[in-house]
Amino acid sequence: MVEGPTGGVETAEEPSARTSPLVALAGAGGAVAIAMVLGWRLTMVLPPAYVVSVFLVAVLTAAAIFGLWTGIVTAVASFFAFDFFFVEPTYTFDVADPREVFALGVFLVAAVLTGGLAGRLREVADSARRRADTLALLHDFAGRISATTDRDEIRALAVRRIAACIEGSCALFDRRALDGGPIEAWPEPPTPSEADRRAVDRVFETGRPTAGGSPRWSFRPLRTADGIVAVIGLCPGRGEGFFATEYEPALSALIDQAATALERARLAEERSQAEESAERERLRSALLSSISHDLRTPLATILGSVTSLRELGDRMEPADRADLLAAIEEETDRLSRFVADLLAMTRLEAGLDARRDWIDAGDVVRAAAEHLRRVRSDHPVRLDVAGAIVPVRGDATLLEQVIFNLGDNAAKASAPGAPIDLVVARDGAAMRIDVIDRGRGLSADEIRRL
């Protein structure tokens, strides 16, 4: 087992799985050669019959290291080597003593059986190790994809784990990939031929696995509740026969897990969108409720003042008429501000970009403070611009409106005559703007609603 490129466990390359036939033959020849040298040295002190055990050890070692067929080849080669070099007459395959023929036959059978058994044990051990690696791979993959709902991350994990499972290459094609978009692949993105693209199209259309246009590539559908969302391209590293017998159970499980994870990611995205939509609707309702109240208050004041002037204007004192006119002017100004706020909000919700320019935060705050002093003359507005002001990027008009709105809300929540402080200061590489009031604060329920 080894650590994969994204962490976690991937299948290690098995020695027998990656041993080429030439290397296996070389191993068999080396084992026989070493046995011959050791046997020759042994004949100096013991009869040639004892050399048989040396060749049997060579057969056992070759089979244990390289597998079944290498063990059998080593057994046959050991038979001829023992006959040629250690059975009288030497350096010929003739046998002088007929009893030696029986001994040679027993040796050949024993050597073949020994090599076969050792090789079979090696294959069983390799198979058990592969199954353990596969279970670890499936467990690791399931744990990783269960911890994320990001589709791109799931795709990357899927192709890497599938490539590790088949000890080859894997690619994931979606509709974007067919149109020239990026291909998620491991170890490297392939360059699909026109025949490969036609094969992927067939899988999307029919839902059935198909062979690719390139040698050894095949393609399988990745199904979810929405149908086929992608096609998995497979290029196993050890041939189709081994692929069909050894890889298939783990491969099918990995593909099913990937499809389930992508379906879960889709549902999570839809749920997130539904929650965002519900939250937007809740905020919109709260905003409309607040705006409705803010609009009714000045309208009621204006309507009452106009009614009083129309019905009682001739009998009112000049000072009273001036107060009513001032109230009308003040409430009209409030309505104008509400309408401006609504237009700004509509502009942002419509997706219009704010004008982001380099602006002086101090100048913006000063303008907001002057506007606030005119509107809230019953509250002292104190400005504190501390230290050097660095330029910031933003929309000066909208930023001024935000600061004014915060100050206006602060005045509403403060007692008459309470000061409103606007503080501008550097916060590291950024600028910080504080609007400070002396209000009662927010209740727990109001904080939750915010």
Tab-separated table of C-alpha atoms in Angstrom:
chain	number	residue	atom	x	y	z
A	1	MET	CA	0.000	0.000	0.000
A	2	VAL	CA	1.256	3.485	-0.824
A	3	GLU	CA	0.085	7.037	-0.336
A	4	GLY	CA	-1.811	8.348	-3.359
A	5	PRO	CA	-1.235	11.735	-4.984
A	6	THR	CA	-4.185	13.245	-3.131
A	7	GLY	CA	-3.481	11.403	0.089
A	8	GLY	CA	-5.090	8.200	1.198
A	9	VAL	CA	-4.380	4.663	0.173
A	10	GLU	CA	-3.829	3.363	-3.312
A	11	THR	CA	-2.912	-0.070	-4.575
A	12	ALA	CA	0.787	-0.792	-4.666
A	13	GLU	CA	2.280	-2.368	-7.733
A	14	GLU	CA	2.677	-6.084	-7.176
A	15	PRO	CA	6.049	-7.631	-8.086
A	16	SER	CA	4.459	-10.526	-9.931
A	17	ALA	CA	2.008	-8.227	-11.616
A	18	ARG	CA	4.762	-6.077	-13.087
A	19	THR	CA	7.366	-8.833	-13.836
A	20	SER	CA	7.904	-9.207	-17.572
A	21	PRO	CA	8.349	-12.649	-19.154
A	22	LEU	CA	11.978	-11.883	-19.994
A	23	VAL	CA	12.744	-11.022	-16.381
A	24	ALA	CA	11.011	-14.223	-15.239
A	25	LEU	CA	13.056	-16.319	-17.696
A	26	ALA	CA	16.216	-14.580	-16.561
A	27	GLY	CA	15.296	-15.394	-12.968
A	28	ALA	CA	14.766	-19.032	-13.854
A	29	GLY	CA	18.116	-19.196	-15.641
A	30	GLY	CA	19.876	-17.468	-12.759
A	31	ALA	CA	18.378	-19.874	-10.216
A	32	VAL	CA	19.530	-22.894	-12.263
A	33	ALA	CA	22.993	-21.398	-12.741
A	34	ILE	CA	23.434	-20.750	-9.028
A	35	ALA	CA	22.246	-24.291	-8.265
A	36	MET	CA	24.785	-25.690	-10.715
A	37	VAL	CA	27.652	-23.774	-9.098
A	38	LEU	CA	26.610	-24.792	-5.598
A	39	GLY	CA	26.082	-28.390	-6.769
A	40	TRP	CA	29.526	-28.541	-8.333
A	41	ARG	CA	31.090	-27.330	-5.058
A	42	LEU	CA	28.954	-29.838	-3.124
A	43	THR	CA	30.143	-32.800	-5.230
A	44	MET	CA	33.639	-32.207	-3.900
A	45	VAL	CA	32.572	-33.463	-0.486
A	46	LEU	CA	29.317	-35.398	-1.087
A	47	PRO	CA	27.925	-37.834	-3.638
A	48	PRO	CA	26.077	-36.293	-6.647
A	49	ALA	CA	22.722	-37.529	-5.328
A	50	TYR	CA	22.760	-34.769	-2.711
A	51	VAL	CA	22.848	-32.116	-5.453
A	52	VAL	CA	19.137	-32.775	-6.099
A	53	SER	CA	18.191	-30.882	-2.957
A	54	VAL	CA	20.080	-27.804	-4.205
A	55	PHE	CA	18.082	-27.786	-7.449
A	56	LEU	CA	14.816	-28.255	-5.530
A	57	VAL	CA	15.647	-25.193	-3.411
A	58	ALA	CA	16.325	-23.239	-6.637
A	59	VAL	CA	12.914	-24.304	-8.046
A	60	LEU	CA	11.169	-23.358	-4.818
A	61	THR	CA	12.873	-19.945	-4.699
A	62	ALA	CA	12.129	-19.092	-8.338
A	63	ALA	CA	8.469	-20.086	-7.972
A	64	ALA	CA	8.072	-18.093	-4.759
A	65	ILE	CA	9.586	-14.965	-6.318
A	66	PHE	CA	8.315	-15.062	-9.893
A	67	GLY	CA	5.246	-17.282	-9.813
A	68	LEU	CA	3.843	-20.574	-11.019
A	69	TRP	CA	5.099	-20.784	-14.610
A	70	THR	CA	8.570	-19.571	-13.722
A	71	GLY	CA	8.753	-22.355	-11.115
A	72	ILE	CA	7.757	-24.990	-13.688
A	73	VAL	CA	10.299	-23.676	-16.220
A	74	THR	CA	12.969	-23.752	-13.509
A	75	ALA	CA	12.021	-27.360	-12.641
A	76	VAL	CA	12.375	-28.538	-16.238
A	77	ALA	CA	15.655	-26.642	-16.697
A	78	SER	CA	16.968	-28.087	-13.425
A	79	PHE	CA	16.106	-31.600	-14.640
A	80	PHE	CA	18.179	-31.208	-17.796
A	81	ALA	CA	21.012	-29.420	-15.987
A	82	PHE	CA	21.242	-32.135	-13.337
A	83	ASP	CA	21.205	-34.844	-16.010
A	84	PHE	CA	23.819	-33.103	-18.154
A	85	PHE	CA	26.311	-32.079	-15.483
A	86	PHE	CA	25.892	-34.491	-12.577
A	87	VAL	CA	24.631	-37.870	-13.941
A	88	GLU	CA	27.178	-40.300	-15.404
A	89	PRO	CA	28.226	-40.032	-18.140
A	90	THR	CA	28.471	-36.267	-17.606
A	91	TYR	CA	28.166	-33.637	-20.353
A	92	THR	CA	25.621	-35.754	-22.167
A	93	PHE	CA	21.971	-36.530	-21.709
A	94	ASP	CA	22.632	-40.293	-21.785
A	95	VAL	CA	22.154	-42.280	-18.562
A	96	ALA	CA	24.567	-45.132	-17.861
A	97	ASP	CA	22.659	-46.724	-14.954
A	98	PRO	CA	18.990	-47.566	-15.721
A	99	ARG	CA	18.188	-46.928	-12.062
A	100	GLU	CA	19.171	-43.299	-12.588
A	101	VAL	CA	16.313	-42.952	-15.095
A	102	PHE	CA	13.787	-43.635	-12.358
A	103	ALA	CA	15.614	-41.256	-10.006
A	104	LEU	CA	15.602	-38.540	-12.675
A	105	GLY	CA	11.873	-39.079	-13.259
A	106	VAL	CA	11.165	-38.756	-9.540
A	107	PHE	CA	13.299	-35.623	-9.438
A	108	LEU	CA	11.398	-34.080	-12.358
A	109	VAL	CA	8.016	-34.832	-10.783
A	110	ALA	CA	9.163	-33.534	-7.400
A	111	ALA	CA	10.612	-30.394	-8.957
A	112	VAL	CA	7.477	-29.658	-11.012
A	113	LEU	CA	5.217	-30.276	-8.014
A	114	THR	CA	7.418	-28.134	-5.780
A	115	GLY	CA	7.493	-25.288	-8.300
A	116	GLY	CA	3.773	-25.563	-8.962
A	117	LEU	CA	2.825	-25.527	-5.297
A	118	ALA	CA	5.154	-22.615	-4.484
A	119	GLY	CA	3.934	-20.689	-7.507
A	120	ARG	CA	0.304	-21.354	-6.614
A	121	LEU	CA	0.913	-20.177	-3.068
A	122	ARG	CA	2.488	-17.033	-4.472
A	123	GLU	CA	-0.540	-16.387	-6.657
A	124	VAL	CA	-2.908	-16.977	-3.745
A	125	ALA	CA	-0.903	-14.563	-1.616
A	126	ASP	CA	-0.918	-11.998	-4.423
A	127	SER	CA	-4.657	-12.419	-4.858
A	128	ALA	CA	-5.278	-11.996	-1.129
A	129	ARG	CA	-3.073	-8.921	-1.061
A	130	ARG	CA	-4.932	-7.459	-4.027
A	131	ARG	CA	-8.267	-8.089	-2.316
A	132	ALA	CA	-7.012	-6.394	0.845
A	133	ASP	CA	-5.734	-3.468	-1.210
A	134	THR	CA	-9.066	-3.276	-3.007
A	135	LEU	CA	-11.026	-3.196	0.252
A	136	ALA	CA	-8.715	-0.486	1.593
A	137	LEU	CA	-9.116	1.431	-1.663
A	138	LEU	CA	-12.921	1.222	-1.524
A	139	HIS	CA	-12.985	2.210	2.147
A	140	ASP	CA	-10.673	5.162	1.565
A	141	PHE	CA	-12.632	6.319	-1.480
A	142	ALA	CA	-15.962	6.037	0.316
A	143	GLY	CA	-14.626	8.026	3.265
A	144	ARG	CA	-13.215	10.781	1.068
A	145	ILE	CA	-16.216	11.287	-1.187
A	146	SER	CA	-18.583	11.216	1.794
A	147	ALA	CA	-16.731	14.226	3.220
A	148	THR	CA	-17.268	16.475	0.183
A	149	THR	CA	-20.099	17.686	-2.019
A	150	ASP	CA	-17.842	19.397	-4.546
A	151	ARG	CA	-18.346	17.790	-7.955
A	152	ASP	CA	-14.877	18.620	-9.258
A	153	GLU	CA	-13.243	17.081	-6.187
A	154	ILE	CA	-15.388	13.949	-6.531
A	155	ARG	CA	-14.397	13.602	-10.197
A	156	ALA	CA	-10.696	13.969	-9.358
A	157	LEU	CA	-10.907	11.396	-6.559
A	158	ALA	CA	-12.841	8.977	-8.775
A	159	VAL	CA	-10.395	8.932	-11.687
A	160	ARG	CA	-7.379	8.553	-9.396
A	161	ARG	CA	-8.851	5.699	-7.415
A	162	ILE	CA	-10.127	3.900	-10.523
A	163	ALA	CA	-6.715	4.293	-12.183
A	164	ALA	CA	-5.120	2.796	-9.066
A	165	CYS	CA	-7.629	-0.061	-9.100
A	166	ILE	CA	-6.954	-1.087	-12.705
A	167	GLU	CA	-3.241	-0.254	-12.457
A	168	GLY	CA	-3.543	1.854	-15.586
A	169	SER	CA	-5.137	5.066	-16.823
A	170	CYS	CA	-8.612	6.509	-16.282
A	171	ALA	CA	-10.424	9.494	-17.792
A	172	LEU	CA	-13.834	11.011	-17.111
A	173	PHE	CA	-15.703	12.544	-20.045
A	174	ASP	CA	-18.727	14.772	-19.569
A	175	ARG	CA	-20.623	16.757	-22.169
A	176	ARG	CA	-18.185	19.644	-21.846
A	177	ALA	CA	-15.255	17.356	-22.650
A	178	LEU	CA	-16.922	16.310	-25.912
A	179	ASP	CA	-17.182	19.988	-26.852
A	180	GLY	CA	-13.484	20.536	-26.281
A	181	GLY	CA	-13.645	21.198	-22.538
A	182	PRO	CA	-11.194	19.852	-19.944
A	183	ILE	CA	-10.967	16.110	-19.294
A	184	GLU	CA	-10.531	14.847	-15.727
A	185	ALA	CA	-7.925	12.092	-15.997
A	186	TRP	CA	-5.133	10.273	-14.228
A	187	PRO	CA	-2.201	10.007	-14.644
A	188	GLU	CA	-2.517	12.505	-17.505
A	189	PRO	CA	-5.343	13.688	-19.779
A	190	PRO	CA	-5.516	11.628	-22.983
A	191	THR	CA	-5.943	13.136	-26.420
A	192	PRO	CA	-9.119	11.414	-27.607
A	193	SER	CA	-9.249	10.459	-31.247
A	194	GLU	CA	-12.331	10.908	-33.366
A	195	ALA	CA	-13.090	7.200	-32.889
A	196	ASP	CA	-12.875	7.668	-29.103
A	197	ARG	CA	-15.298	10.590	-29.263
A	198	ARG	CA	-17.734	8.488	-31.282
A	199	ALA	CA	-17.419	5.699	-28.702
A	200	VAL	CA	-18.145	8.127	-25.850
A	201	ASP	CA	-21.152	9.458	-27.795
A	202	ARG	CA	-22.457	5.915	-28.180
A	203	VAL	CA	-22.199	5.313	-24.440
A	204	PHE	CA	-24.109	8.533	-23.750
A	205	GLU	CA	-26.790	7.528	-26.258
A	206	THR	CA	-27.153	3.818	-25.521
A	207	GLY	CA	-25.984	3.565	-21.915
A	208	ARG	CA	-23.962	0.432	-22.743
A	209	PRO	CA	-20.202	-0.064	-22.310
A	210	THR	CA	-18.222	-0.018	-25.522
A	211	ALA	CA	-14.654	-0.402	-26.741
A	212	GLY	CA	-12.742	2.714	-27.681
A	213	GLY	CA	-11.067	3.665	-30.909
A	214	SER	CA	-7.617	3.506	-29.274
A	215	PRO	CA	-6.090	0.133	-28.350
A	216	ARG	CA	-7.001	-1.168	-24.867
A	217	TRP	CA	-9.346	1.760	-24.087
A	218	SER	CA	-12.939	1.019	-23.158
A	219	PHE	CA	-15.759	3.264	-21.943
A	220	ARG	CA	-18.495	2.801	-19.349
A	221	PRO	CA	-21.476	4.940	-18.358
A	222	LEU	CA	-21.675	6.711	-15.009
A	223	ARG	CA	-25.355	6.733	-14.099
A	224	THR	CA	-27.297	8.813	-11.589
A	225	ALA	CA	-31.001	9.433	-11.082
A	226	ASP	CA	-30.767	12.048	-13.854
A	227	GLY	CA	-29.424	9.506	-16.323
A	228	ILE	CA	-25.889	9.261	-17.679
A	229	VAL	CA	-23.918	12.254	-16.398
A	230	ALA	CA	-20.463	11.144	-17.533
A	231	VAL	CA	-18.516	8.373	-19.241
A	232	ILE	CA	-15.543	6.655	-17.616
A	233	GLY	CA	-12.644	5.797	-19.951
A	234	LEU	CA	-10.502	2.825	-18.842
A	235	CYS	CA	-7.081	1.660	-19.984
A	236	PRO	CA	-6.020	-1.250	-17.709
A	237	GLY	CA	-2.345	-1.867	-17.227
A	238	ARG	CA	-2.427	-5.680	-17.446
A	239	GLY	CA	-4.621	-6.656	-20.333
A	240	GLU	CA	-8.322	-7.299	-20.792
A	241	GLY	CA	-8.259	-10.877	-19.453
A	242	PHE	CA	-6.874	-9.910	-16.093
A	243	PHE	CA	-9.058	-6.791	-16.183
A	244	ALA	CA	-12.208	-8.864	-16.522
A	245	THR	CA	-11.385	-11.370	-13.787
A	246	GLU	CA	-9.539	-9.370	-11.131
A	247	TYR	CA	-10.563	-5.743	-11.468
A	248	GLU	CA	-14.259	-6.045	-12.218
A	249	PRO	CA	-15.820	-6.247	-8.707
A	250	ALA	CA	-13.789	-3.353	-7.304
A	251	LEU	CA	-14.166	-1.337	-10.500
A	252	SER	CA	-17.947	-1.693	-10.506
A	253	ALA	CA	-18.073	-0.687	-6.842
A	254	LEU	CA	-15.906	2.392	-7.459
A	255	ILE	CA	-18.027	3.512	-10.414
A	256	ASP	CA	-21.232	3.038	-8.406
A	257	GLN	CA	-19.769	4.988	-5.475
A	258	ALA	CA	-18.699	7.809	-7.790
A	259	ALA	CA	-22.182	7.966	-9.328
A	260	THR	CA	-23.794	8.034	-5.880
A	261	ALA	CA	-21.425	10.791	-4.741
A	262	LEU	CA	-22.159	12.917	-7.818
A	263	GLU	CA	-25.886	12.448	-7.255
A	264	ARG	CA	-25.470	13.482	-3.623
A	265	ALA	CA	-23.481	16.544	-4.706
A	266	ARG	CA	-26.235	17.501	-7.139
A	267	LEU	CA	-28.882	17.183	-4.439
A	268	ALA	CA	-26.725	19.209	-2.044
A	269	GLU	CA	-26.390	21.963	-4.646
A	270	GLU	CA	-30.141	21.983	-5.249
A	271	ARG	CA	-30.806	22.104	-1.506
A	272	SER	CA	-28.325	24.959	-1.105
A	273	GLN	CA	-29.984	26.848	-3.943
A	274	ALA	CA	-33.407	26.262	-2.419
A	275	GLU	CA	-32.173	27.506	0.968
A	276	GLU	CA	-30.618	30.574	-0.640
A	277	SER	CA	-33.839	31.253	-2.513
A	278	ALA	CA	-35.867	30.897	0.691
A	279	GLU	CA	-33.457	33.173	2.545
A	280	ARG	CA	-33.671	35.768	-0.226
A	281	GLU	CA	-37.452	35.586	-0.086
A	282	ARG	CA	-37.405	35.971	3.703
A	283	LEU	CA	-35.096	38.968	3.491
A	284	ARG	CA	-37.193	40.460	0.724
A	285	SER	CA	-40.325	40.087	2.823
A	286	ALA	CA	-38.604	41.620	5.833
A	287	LEU	CA	-37.270	44.461	3.681
A	288	LEU	CA	-40.681	45.135	2.134
A	289	SER	CA	-42.232	45.140	5.586
A	290	SER	CA	-39.628	47.591	6.825
A	291	ILE	CA	-39.927	49.800	3.740
A	292	SER	CA	-43.708	49.738	3.994
A	293	HIS	CA	-43.450	51.057	7.549
A	294	ASP	CA	-40.851	53.657	6.616
A	295	LEU	CA	-42.961	54.845	3.710
A	296	ARG	CA	-46.216	55.031	5.643
A	297	THR	CA	-44.721	57.199	8.412
A	298	PRO	CA	-43.632	60.154	6.231
A	299	LEU	CA	-46.721	59.819	4.046
A	300	ALA	CA	-48.936	60.006	7.111
A	301	THR	CA	-47.067	63.090	8.312
A	302	ILE	CA	-47.288	64.774	4.913
A	303	LEU	CA	-50.960	63.906	4.542
A	304	GLY	CA	-51.773	65.201	8.025
A	305	SER	CA	-49.853	68.432	7.480
A	306	VAL	CA	-51.462	69.072	4.098
A	307	THR	CA	-54.927	68.374	5.506
A	308	SER	CA	-54.333	70.769	8.397
A	309	LEU	CA	-53.111	73.488	6.058
A	310	ARG	CA	-56.052	73.060	3.715
A	311	GLU	CA	-58.724	73.057	6.411
A	312	LEU	CA	-57.183	75.341	9.026
A	313	GLY	CA	-54.580	77.301	7.149
A	314	ASP	CA	-56.402	80.664	7.339
A	315	ARG	CA	-56.884	80.371	11.078
A	316	MET	CA	-53.374	79.097	11.942
A	317	GLU	CA	-50.566	81.176	13.285
A	318	PRO	CA	-47.706	81.808	10.845
A	319	ALA	CA	-45.330	79.912	13.116
A	320	ASP	CA	-47.633	76.839	13.086
A	321	ARG	CA	-47.917	76.944	9.325
A	322	ALA	CA	-44.120	77.184	9.075
A	323	ASP	CA	-43.769	74.100	11.309
A	324	LEU	CA	-46.167	72.124	9.129
A	325	LEU	CA	-44.356	73.179	5.974
A	326	ALA	CA	-41.024	72.219	7.559
A	327	ALA	CA	-42.473	68.828	8.480
A	328	ILE	CA	-43.666	68.338	4.913
A	329	GLU	CA	-40.224	69.282	3.604
A	330	GLU	CA	-38.457	66.966	6.046
A	331	GLU	CA	-40.713	63.991	5.347
A	332	THR	CA	-40.461	64.606	1.595
A	333	ASP	CA	-36.679	64.473	1.951
A	334	ARG	CA	-37.035	61.163	3.827
A	335	LEU	CA	-39.200	59.770	1.028
A	336	SER	CA	-36.621	60.880	-1.513
A	337	ARG	CA	-33.926	59.014	0.388
A	338	PHE	CA	-36.056	55.856	0.576
A	339	VAL	CA	-36.668	55.971	-3.157
A	340	ALA	CA	-32.935	56.440	-3.795
A	341	ASP	CA	-32.187	53.446	-1.561
A	342	LEU	CA	-34.738	51.325	-3.405
A	343	LEU	CA	-33.245	52.273	-6.760
A	344	ALA	CA	-29.732	51.394	-5.539
A	345	MET	CA	-30.950	48.042	-4.201
A	346	THR	CA	-32.763	47.281	-7.454
A	347	ARG	CA	-29.629	48.162	-9.374
A	348	LEU	CA	-27.537	45.692	-7.381
A	349	GLU	CA	-30.129	42.884	-7.479
A	350	ALA	CA	-30.408	43.296	-11.247
A	351	GLY	CA	-26.741	42.355	-11.479
A	352	LEU	CA	-25.421	45.759	-12.453
A	353	ASP	CA	-21.803	46.069	-11.397
A	354	ALA	CA	-20.833	48.700	-8.896
A	355	ARG	CA	-18.415	51.345	-10.189
A	356	ARG	CA	-15.197	50.218	-8.528
A	357	ASP	CA	-12.652	53.038	-8.552
A	358	TRP	CA	-9.829	54.109	-6.304
A	359	ILE	CA	-11.453	56.403	-3.745
A	360	ASP	CA	-10.456	58.274	-0.587
A	361	ALA	CA	-12.364	56.738	2.314
A	362	GLY	CA	-11.936	59.913	4.347
A	363	ASP	CA	-13.648	62.030	1.688
A	364	VAL	CA	-16.527	59.557	1.447
A	365	VAL	CA	-17.060	59.531	5.213
A	366	ARG	CA	-16.903	63.354	5.359
A	367	ALA	CA	-19.592	63.605	2.668
A	368	ALA	CA	-21.768	61.093	4.560
A	369	ALA	CA	-21.239	63.050	7.793
A	370	GLU	CA	-22.332	66.332	6.163
A	371	HIS	CA	-25.437	64.634	4.741
A	372	LEU	CA	-26.217	63.162	8.145
A	373	ARG	CA	-25.830	66.541	9.888
A	374	ARG	CA	-28.348	68.095	7.532
A	375	VAL	CA	-30.894	65.336	8.022
A	376	ARG	CA	-30.313	64.623	11.711
A	377	SER	CA	-29.672	68.074	13.053
A	378	ASP	CA	-30.840	66.993	16.533
A	379	HIS	CA	-27.852	64.624	16.829
A	380	PRO	CA	-24.270	65.886	16.876
A	381	VAL	CA	-22.242	64.041	14.239
A	382	ARG	CA	-18.602	63.744	15.220
A	383	LEU	CA	-15.984	62.758	12.657
A	384	ASP	CA	-12.673	61.133	13.596
A	385	VAL	CA	-10.271	60.424	10.745
A	386	ALA	CA	-7.264	58.870	12.497
A	387	GLY	CA	-3.879	58.515	10.829
A	388	ALA	CA	-3.044	58.318	7.150
A	389	ILE	CA	-5.848	57.334	4.811
A	390	VAL	CA	-4.973	54.839	2.084
A	391	PRO	CA	-6.962	54.650	-1.157
A	392	VAL	CA	-9.507	51.843	-1.416
A	393	ARG	CA	-11.404	50.385	-4.358
A	394	GLY	CA	-15.149	50.797	-4.327
A	395	ASP	CA	-18.222	52.724	-5.475
A	396	ALA	CA	-18.046	56.085	-3.713
A	397	THR	CA	-21.775	56.804	-4.109
A	398	LEU	CA	-22.908	53.455	-2.727
A	399	LEU	CA	-20.350	53.536	0.097
A	400	GLU	CA	-21.505	57.008	1.118
A	401	GLN	CA	-25.108	55.789	1.066
A	402	VAL	CA	-24.225	52.799	3.269
A	403	ILE	CA	-22.461	55.000	5.830
A	404	PHE	CA	-25.348	57.477	5.815
A	405	ASN	CA	-27.905	54.698	6.286
A	406	LEU	CA	-25.944	53.294	9.222
A	407	GLY	CA	-25.727	56.739	10.772
A	408	ASP	CA	-29.429	57.378	10.170
A	409	ASN	CA	-30.319	54.067	11.828
A	410	ALA	CA	-27.996	54.935	14.710
A	411	ALA	CA	-29.823	58.234	15.182
A	412	LYS	CA	-33.183	56.472	15.202
A	413	ALA	CA	-31.980	54.094	17.928
A	414	SER	CA	-30.396	56.829	20.069
A	415	ALA	CA	-31.934	59.225	22.506
A	416	PRO	CA	-32.498	62.822	21.278
A	417	GLY	CA	-29.296	64.803	21.385
A	418	ALA	CA	-27.049	61.706	21.611
A	419	PRO	CA	-23.930	62.044	19.428
A	420	ILE	CA	-23.138	59.830	16.429
A	421	ASP	CA	-19.446	59.077	15.872
A	422	LEU	CA	-17.936	58.227	12.477
A	423	VAL	CA	-14.401	56.844	12.910
A	424	VAL	CA	-12.031	56.082	10.025
A	425	ALA	CA	-8.754	54.296	10.783
A	426	ARG	CA	-6.245	51.966	9.140
A	427	ASP	CA	-6.495	48.271	9.983
A	428	GLY	CA	-3.292	46.786	8.616
A	429	ALA	CA	-3.404	47.159	4.835
A	430	ALA	CA	-7.160	47.879	4.918
A	431	MET	CA	-9.363	50.748	6.081
A	432	ARG	CA	-11.941	50.386	8.841
A	433	ILE	CA	-15.020	52.599	9.202
A	434	ASP	CA	-16.970	52.498	12.503
A	435	VAL	CA	-20.397	54.053	13.086
A	436	ILE	CA	-20.879	54.387	16.856
A	437	ASP	CA	-24.131	55.327	18.598
A	438	ARG	CA	-25.420	55.428	22.172
A	439	GLY	CA	-28.549	53.383	21.591
A	440	ARG	CA	-30.050	50.634	23.699
A	441	GLY	CA	-28.470	47.904	21.585
A	442	LEU	CA	-30.120	44.902	19.975
A	443	SER	CA	-32.099	42.190	21.684
A	444	ALA	CA	-31.252	38.532	21.169
A	445	ASP	CA	-34.278	38.122	18.904
A	446	GLU	CA	-33.236	41.103	16.772
A	447	ILE	CA	-29.688	39.759	16.469
A	448	ARG	CA	-31.058	36.378	15.336
A	449	ARG	CA	-33.216	38.086	12.701
A	450	LEU	CA	-30.230	40.005	11.419
